[in-house]
């Protein structure tokens, strides 16, 4: 464990303690039942806007908790599977605390961080959480085939995670010259890369590169992206910027909905008052 003493005096400073607040940027399924909803302030915000909130000082970051790949011979770690908003947090945080994992893939792009910037770290050699591909139903495969029929060869894809995006990815195996510029991706895209459907050759922005802010999947995926120059993870403020996205050809977004009303309006973030 790294035992830098810099910053310890600040922990005991009463003014520092007064300024400290916990900000949660995404409430996943594993946390929803543990939140005290009577005391939570909710700030609706696009993921792409969070880096700007941090860098502008609107949401000051006291401590950034990061997962890093081990430093290379020059002392550079990477943010591994999740660059998205962690890149901005690492830029502005008063204190950086890191867990360094030997199994964390070293991924090219914006996620490089020199070990000298880390105030405290601990090395933990445990597996990276995996998200296996869904076992698709006949209905999901049918939906995937209908959706895939709308995708042109040479299109640039954005997709989410879940059974429907997985079903569409499976049905796209016969396409060619697809490109990836997406918030996140998983093993469904990896299968398309290995099948030759995705080569990123027609993209205008980062041609030849699979571009994202973060990724989640299996060990096979993590081994594929490790030190792979064809894969780049970039700041989510850039990846999700419409001005960047629109420069690519035939951009096609594939996502799931929570609810759709009779007029065709789609809701993807809440049911009634439940976020």
Tab-separated table of C-alpha atoms in Angstrom:
chain	number	residue	atom	x	y	z
A	1	UNK	CA	0.000	0.000	0.000
A	2	UNK	CA	1.146	3.505	-0.834
A	3	UNK	CA	1.313	5.553	2.367
A	4	UNK	CA	1.733	9.111	1.154
A	5	UNK	CA	1.173	11.490	4.071
A	6	UNK	CA	0.218	14.426	1.858
A	7	UNK	CA	-3.372	15.449	2.500
A	8	UNK	CA	-3.852	13.737	5.870
A	9	UNK	CA	-4.007	17.081	7.693
A	10	UNK	CA	-6.898	18.084	5.482
A	11	UNK	CA	-8.994	15.116	6.649
A	12	UNK	CA	-8.986	16.517	10.183
A	13	UNK	CA	-9.760	20.090	9.087
A	14	UNK	CA	-13.324	20.965	10.261
A	15	UNK	CA	-13.880	23.178	7.217
A	16	UNK	CA	-12.948	20.307	4.924
A	17	UNK	CA	-15.444	18.028	6.689
A	18	UNK	CA	-18.199	20.635	6.306
A	19	UNK	CA	-17.602	20.830	2.567
A	20	UNK	CA	-17.641	17.064	2.080
A	21	UNK	CA	-20.748	15.613	0.444
A	22	UNK	CA	-21.401	12.275	-1.211
A	23	UNK	CA	-22.443	12.490	-4.858
A	24	UNK	CA	-23.714	9.417	-6.632
A	25	UNK	CA	-23.757	9.757	-10.400
A	26	UNK	CA	-25.750	6.625	-11.192
A	27	UNK	CA	-28.062	4.526	-9.025
A	28	UNK	CA	-27.790	0.962	-10.275
A	29	UNK	CA	-29.926	-1.996	-9.222
A	30	UNK	CA	-27.498	-3.003	-6.450
A	31	UNK	CA	-27.960	0.385	-4.713
A	32	UNK	CA	-31.601	1.336	-5.259
A	33	UNK	CA	-32.950	-0.266	-2.071
A	34	UNK	CA	-30.160	1.263	0.037
A	35	UNK	CA	-30.816	4.916	-0.811
A	36	UNK	CA	-32.496	7.256	1.693
A	37	UNK	CA	-34.919	8.815	-0.769
A	38	UNK	CA	-36.317	11.254	1.815
A	39	UNK	CA	-32.955	13.079	1.907
A	40	UNK	CA	-31.762	12.831	-1.696
A	41	UNK	CA	-31.544	15.776	-4.072
A	42	UNK	CA	-31.998	14.683	-7.678
A	43	UNK	CA	-30.284	16.649	-10.432
A	44	UNK	CA	-31.438	15.583	-13.904
A	45	UNK	CA	-28.406	15.642	-16.138
A	46	UNK	CA	-27.071	14.020	-19.298
A	47	UNK	CA	-24.075	11.789	-18.679
A	48	UNK	CA	-22.160	13.922	-21.182
A	49	UNK	CA	-22.707	16.999	-18.979
A	50	UNK	CA	-21.163	15.528	-15.827
A	51	UNK	CA	-17.519	16.230	-16.806
A	52	UNK	CA	-18.460	19.889	-17.354
A	53	UNK	CA	-20.140	20.021	-13.921
A	54	UNK	CA	-16.909	18.774	-12.368
A	55	UNK	CA	-14.464	20.908	-14.344
A	56	UNK	CA	-16.522	24.085	-13.911
A	57	UNK	CA	-16.587	23.645	-10.134
A	58	UNK	CA	-20.387	23.387	-10.017
A	59	UNK	CA	-19.895	19.995	-8.343
A	60	UNK	CA	-16.590	20.083	-6.508
A	61	UNK	CA	-14.854	16.716	-6.144
A	62	UNK	CA	-13.007	16.272	-2.841
A	63	UNK	CA	-12.022	12.622	-3.297
A	64	UNK	CA	-12.018	10.497	-6.440
A	65	UNK	CA	-12.072	6.718	-5.910
A	66	UNK	CA	-10.618	5.053	-9.001
A	67	UNK	CA	-9.842	1.564	-10.307
A	68	UNK	CA	-6.565	1.551	-12.221
A	69	UNK	CA	-4.465	-0.838	-14.251
A	70	UNK	CA	-0.890	-1.310	-12.969
A	71	UNK	CA	1.655	1.367	-13.961
A	72	UNK	CA	3.794	0.672	-17.022
A	73	UNK	CA	7.563	1.168	-17.165
A	74	UNK	CA	6.993	4.940	-17.443
A	75	UNK	CA	4.673	5.077	-14.433
A	76	UNK	CA	1.414	5.449	-16.361
A	77	UNK	CA	-1.695	3.594	-15.202
A	78	UNK	CA	-4.985	3.652	-17.098
A	79	UNK	CA	-8.574	3.983	-15.951
A	80	UNK	CA	-9.184	0.619	-17.580
A	81	UNK	CA	-12.759	-0.347	-18.363
A	82	UNK	CA	-14.308	2.962	-17.254
A	83	UNK	CA	-13.004	6.326	-18.491
A	84	UNK	CA	-16.408	8.077	-18.929
A	85	UNK	CA	-16.680	10.631	-16.041
A	86	UNK	CA	-13.721	9.222	-14.080
A	87	UNK	CA	-11.381	11.127	-16.396
A	88	UNK	CA	-12.849	14.467	-15.312
A	89	UNK	CA	-12.890	13.410	-11.647
A	90	UNK	CA	-9.192	12.536	-11.824
A	91	UNK	CA	-8.476	15.941	-13.375
A	92	UNK	CA	-10.101	18.020	-10.629
A	93	UNK	CA	-10.245	15.971	-7.399
A	94	UNK	CA	-8.387	17.268	-4.338
A	95	UNK	CA	-7.388	13.714	-3.442
A	96	UNK	CA	-7.160	10.597	-5.625
A	97	UNK	CA	-7.510	7.204	-3.942
A	98	UNK	CA	-6.988	4.209	-6.207
A	99	UNK	CA	-7.384	0.463	-6.208
A	100	UNK	CA	-4.772	-0.967	-8.574
A	101	UNK	CA	-5.750	-4.299	-10.106
A	102	UNK	CA	-3.278	-6.463	-12.013
A	103	UNK	CA	-6.249	-7.886	-13.963
A	104	UNK	CA	-7.536	-4.461	-15.039
A	105	UNK	CA	-6.914	-4.108	-18.788
A	106	UNK	CA	-4.651	-1.324	-19.991
A	107	UNK	CA	-6.834	0.571	-22.449
A	108	UNK	CA	-5.692	3.307	-24.821
A	109	UNK	CA	-7.291	6.749	-25.059
A	110	UNK	CA	-7.947	9.455	-22.455
A	111	UNK	CA	-7.573	7.197	-19.421
A	112	UNK	CA	-3.823	7.471	-18.796
A	113	UNK	CA	-2.923	8.644	-15.290
A	114	UNK	CA	0.605	8.850	-13.893
A	115	UNK	CA	1.100	7.100	-10.573
A	116	UNK	CA	2.587	10.306	-9.147
A	117	UNK	CA	-0.890	11.884	-9.349
A	118	UNK	CA	-2.340	9.246	-7.007
A	119	UNK	CA	-2.271	10.251	-3.328
A	120	UNK	CA	-3.116	6.819	-1.864
A	121	UNK	CA	-3.502	3.389	-3.409
A	122	UNK	CA	-3.874	-0.273	-2.549
A	123	UNK	CA	-3.183	-3.259	-4.807
A	124	UNK	CA	-5.998	-5.805	-4.989
A	125	UNK	CA	-5.714	-8.908	-7.163
A	126	UNK	CA	-9.329	-9.941	-7.577
A	127	UNK	CA	-11.358	-10.555	-10.741
A	128	UNK	CA	-13.067	-7.720	-12.565
A	129	UNK	CA	-16.868	-8.097	-12.342
A	130	UNK	CA	-18.249	-9.781	-15.438
A	131	UNK	CA	-21.552	-9.258	-17.235
A	132	UNK	CA	-22.307	-12.329	-19.381
A	133	UNK	CA	-24.342	-12.199	-22.561
A	134	UNK	CA	-28.059	-12.763	-22.083
A	135	UNK	CA	-29.641	-16.049	-23.074
A	136	UNK	CA	-32.008	-14.754	-25.733
A	137	UNK	CA	-35.629	-15.828	-26.087
A	138	UNK	CA	-37.307	-16.474	-29.423
A	139	UNK	CA	-39.211	-13.197	-29.055
A	140	UNK	CA	-36.015	-11.228	-28.407
A	141	UNK	CA	-34.319	-12.791	-31.435
A	142	UNK	CA	-37.311	-11.828	-33.583
A	143	UNK	CA	-37.108	-8.223	-32.378
A	144	UNK	CA	-33.356	-8.262	-33.027
A	145	UNK	CA	-33.870	-9.377	-36.654
A	146	UNK	CA	-36.472	-6.658	-37.302
A	147	UNK	CA	-34.218	-3.975	-35.838
A	148	UNK	CA	-31.087	-5.237	-37.621
A	149	UNK	CA	-32.931	-5.002	-40.958
A	150	UNK	CA	-33.063	-1.215	-40.454
A	151	UNK	CA	-29.270	-0.934	-40.122
A	152	UNK	CA	-27.309	-0.161	-43.299
A	153	UNK	CA	-23.846	-1.471	-44.121
A	154	UNK	CA	-21.292	1.179	-43.195
A	155	UNK	CA	-23.421	2.542	-40.341
A	156	UNK	CA	-21.902	3.889	-37.120
A	157	UNK	CA	-23.565	2.225	-34.132
A	158	UNK	CA	-24.465	3.301	-30.627
A	159	UNK	CA	-25.999	0.624	-28.444
A	160	UNK	CA	-26.928	0.001	-24.843
A	161	UNK	CA	-26.752	-3.138	-22.759
A	162	UNK	CA	-29.413	-5.776	-22.300
A	163	UNK	CA	-31.244	-8.516	-24.150
A	164	UNK	CA	-32.599	-6.399	-27.013
A	165	UNK	CA	-29.274	-4.757	-27.926
A	166	UNK	CA	-27.653	-8.212	-27.651
A	167	UNK	CA	-30.300	-9.640	-29.992
A	168	UNK	CA	-29.691	-6.865	-32.537
A	169	UNK	CA	-25.915	-7.397	-32.360
A	170	UNK	CA	-26.406	-11.116	-33.007
A	171	UNK	CA	-28.539	-10.377	-36.062
A	172	UNK	CA	-25.965	-7.947	-37.504
A	173	UNK	CA	-23.292	-10.618	-38.070
A	174	UNK	CA	-23.875	-10.561	-41.829
A	175	UNK	CA	-23.411	-6.792	-42.166
A	176	UNK	CA	-20.139	-5.184	-43.274
A	177	UNK	CA	-18.067	-2.082	-42.544
A	178	UNK	CA	-19.975	-1.189	-39.371
A	179	UNK	CA	-18.381	1.295	-36.988
A	180	UNK	CA	-18.661	1.768	-33.221
A	181	UNK	CA	-18.952	5.154	-31.497
A	182	UNK	CA	-20.942	4.511	-28.341
A	183	UNK	CA	-21.279	5.315	-24.672
A	184	UNK	CA	-20.544	1.674	-23.841
A	185	UNK	CA	-20.230	-1.745	-25.441
A	186	UNK	CA	-20.049	-5.389	-24.480
A	187	UNK	CA	-19.451	-8.901	-25.827
A	188	UNK	CA	-22.138	-8.505	-28.499
A	189	UNK	CA	-19.905	-5.993	-30.284
A	190	UNK	CA	-16.860	-8.201	-29.754
A	191	UNK	CA	-18.614	-10.983	-31.654
A	192	UNK	CA	-19.280	-8.554	-34.518
A	193	UNK	CA	-15.625	-7.500	-34.587
A	194	UNK	CA	-14.487	-11.128	-34.745
A	195	UNK	CA	-17.093	-11.905	-37.429
A	196	UNK	CA	-15.755	-9.083	-39.618
A	197	UNK	CA	-18.989	-7.072	-39.443
A	198	UNK	CA	-17.318	-4.231	-37.496
A	199	UNK	CA	-14.108	-2.788	-38.936
A	200	UNK	CA	-14.696	0.961	-38.296
A	201	UNK	CA	-13.454	1.673	-41.838
A	202	UNK	CA	-16.237	4.082	-42.846
A	203	UNK	CA	-16.164	6.309	-39.764
A	204	UNK	CA	-15.182	9.978	-40.116
A	205	UNK	CA	-14.252	10.344	-36.431
A	206	UNK	CA	-11.482	7.968	-35.250
A	207	UNK	CA	-11.605	5.655	-38.286
A	208	UNK	CA	-10.296	2.200	-37.522
A	209	UNK	CA	-11.008	2.613	-33.797
A	210	UNK	CA	-13.766	1.210	-31.600
A	211	UNK	CA	-14.697	4.278	-29.524
A	212	UNK	CA	-16.538	4.338	-26.197
A	213	UNK	CA	-16.620	5.811	-22.693
A	214	UNK	CA	-16.745	2.515	-20.806
A	215	UNK	CA	-17.302	-1.193	-21.366
A	216	UNK	CA	-18.744	-4.134	-19.442
A	217	UNK	CA	-18.615	-7.797	-20.313
A	218	UNK	CA	-16.769	-11.053	-19.824
A	219	UNK	CA	-13.135	-12.008	-19.328
A	220	UNK	CA	-12.890	-12.603	-23.087
A	221	UNK	CA	-13.786	-8.958	-23.708
A	222	UNK	CA	-11.318	-7.657	-21.113
A	223	UNK	CA	-8.525	-9.742	-22.628
A	224	UNK	CA	-9.355	-8.461	-26.126
A	225	UNK	CA	-9.195	-4.753	-25.190
A	226	UNK	CA	-5.996	-5.041	-23.114
A	227	UNK	CA	-3.295	-2.916	-24.780
A	228	UNK	CA	-5.233	-3.110	-28.062
A	229	UNK	CA	-4.563	0.059	-30.115
A	230	UNK	CA	-7.782	-0.459	-32.123
A	231	UNK	CA	-9.833	0.211	-28.961
A	232	UNK	CA	-9.962	3.671	-27.345
A	233	UNK	CA	-11.874	4.860	-24.300
A	234	UNK	CA	-12.467	8.623	-24.229
A	235	UNK	CA	-13.987	11.282	-21.963
A	236	UNK	CA	-17.765	10.893	-22.069
A	237	UNK	CA	-18.209	14.637	-22.605
A	238	UNK	CA	-16.574	14.074	-25.999
A	239	UNK	CA	-17.989	10.642	-26.864
A	240	UNK	CA	-21.610	11.697	-26.239
A	241	UNK	CA	-21.298	15.195	-27.749
A	242	UNK	CA	-23.874	15.460	-30.587
A	243	UNK	CA	-21.479	17.722	-32.512
A	244	UNK	CA	-18.975	14.837	-32.574
A	245	UNK	CA	-21.514	12.066	-33.168
A	246	UNK	CA	-23.140	13.741	-36.195
A	247	UNK	CA	-19.836	13.759	-38.118
A	248	UNK	CA	-19.974	9.973	-38.493
A	249	UNK	CA	-21.959	8.354	-41.336
A	250	UNK	CA	-25.362	6.702	-40.923
A	251	UNK	CA	-25.406	6.972	-37.127
A	252	UNK	CA	-27.838	4.373	-35.780
A	253	UNK	CA	-28.770	4.135	-32.078
A	254	UNK	CA	-30.054	0.855	-30.614
A	255	UNK	CA	-31.554	1.131	-27.141
A	256	UNK	CA	-34.284	-0.276	-24.919
A	257	UNK	CA	-37.235	1.663	-23.548
A	258	UNK	CA	-38.935	1.536	-20.153
A	259	UNK	CA	-42.269	2.758	-21.514
A	260	UNK	CA	-43.721	3.958	-24.845
A	261	UNK	CA	-47.023	5.819	-25.010
A	262	UNK	CA	-49.678	5.696	-27.743
A	263	UNK	CA	-48.145	8.700	-29.553
A	264	UNK	CA	-44.747	7.010	-29.773
A	265	UNK	CA	-42.994	9.028	-27.060
A	266	UNK	CA	-40.276	6.975	-25.339
A	267	UNK	CA	-39.368	7.057	-21.639
A	268	UNK	CA	-36.026	5.521	-20.702
A	269	UNK	CA	-35.313	6.767	-17.185
A	270	UNK	CA	-38.368	6.623	-14.920
A	271	UNK	CA	-41.771	5.125	-14.173
A	272	UNK	CA	-43.992	7.777	-12.642
A	273	UNK	CA	-42.005	9.339	-9.791
A	274	UNK	CA	-39.574	6.422	-9.577
A	275	UNK	CA	-36.246	7.202	-11.263
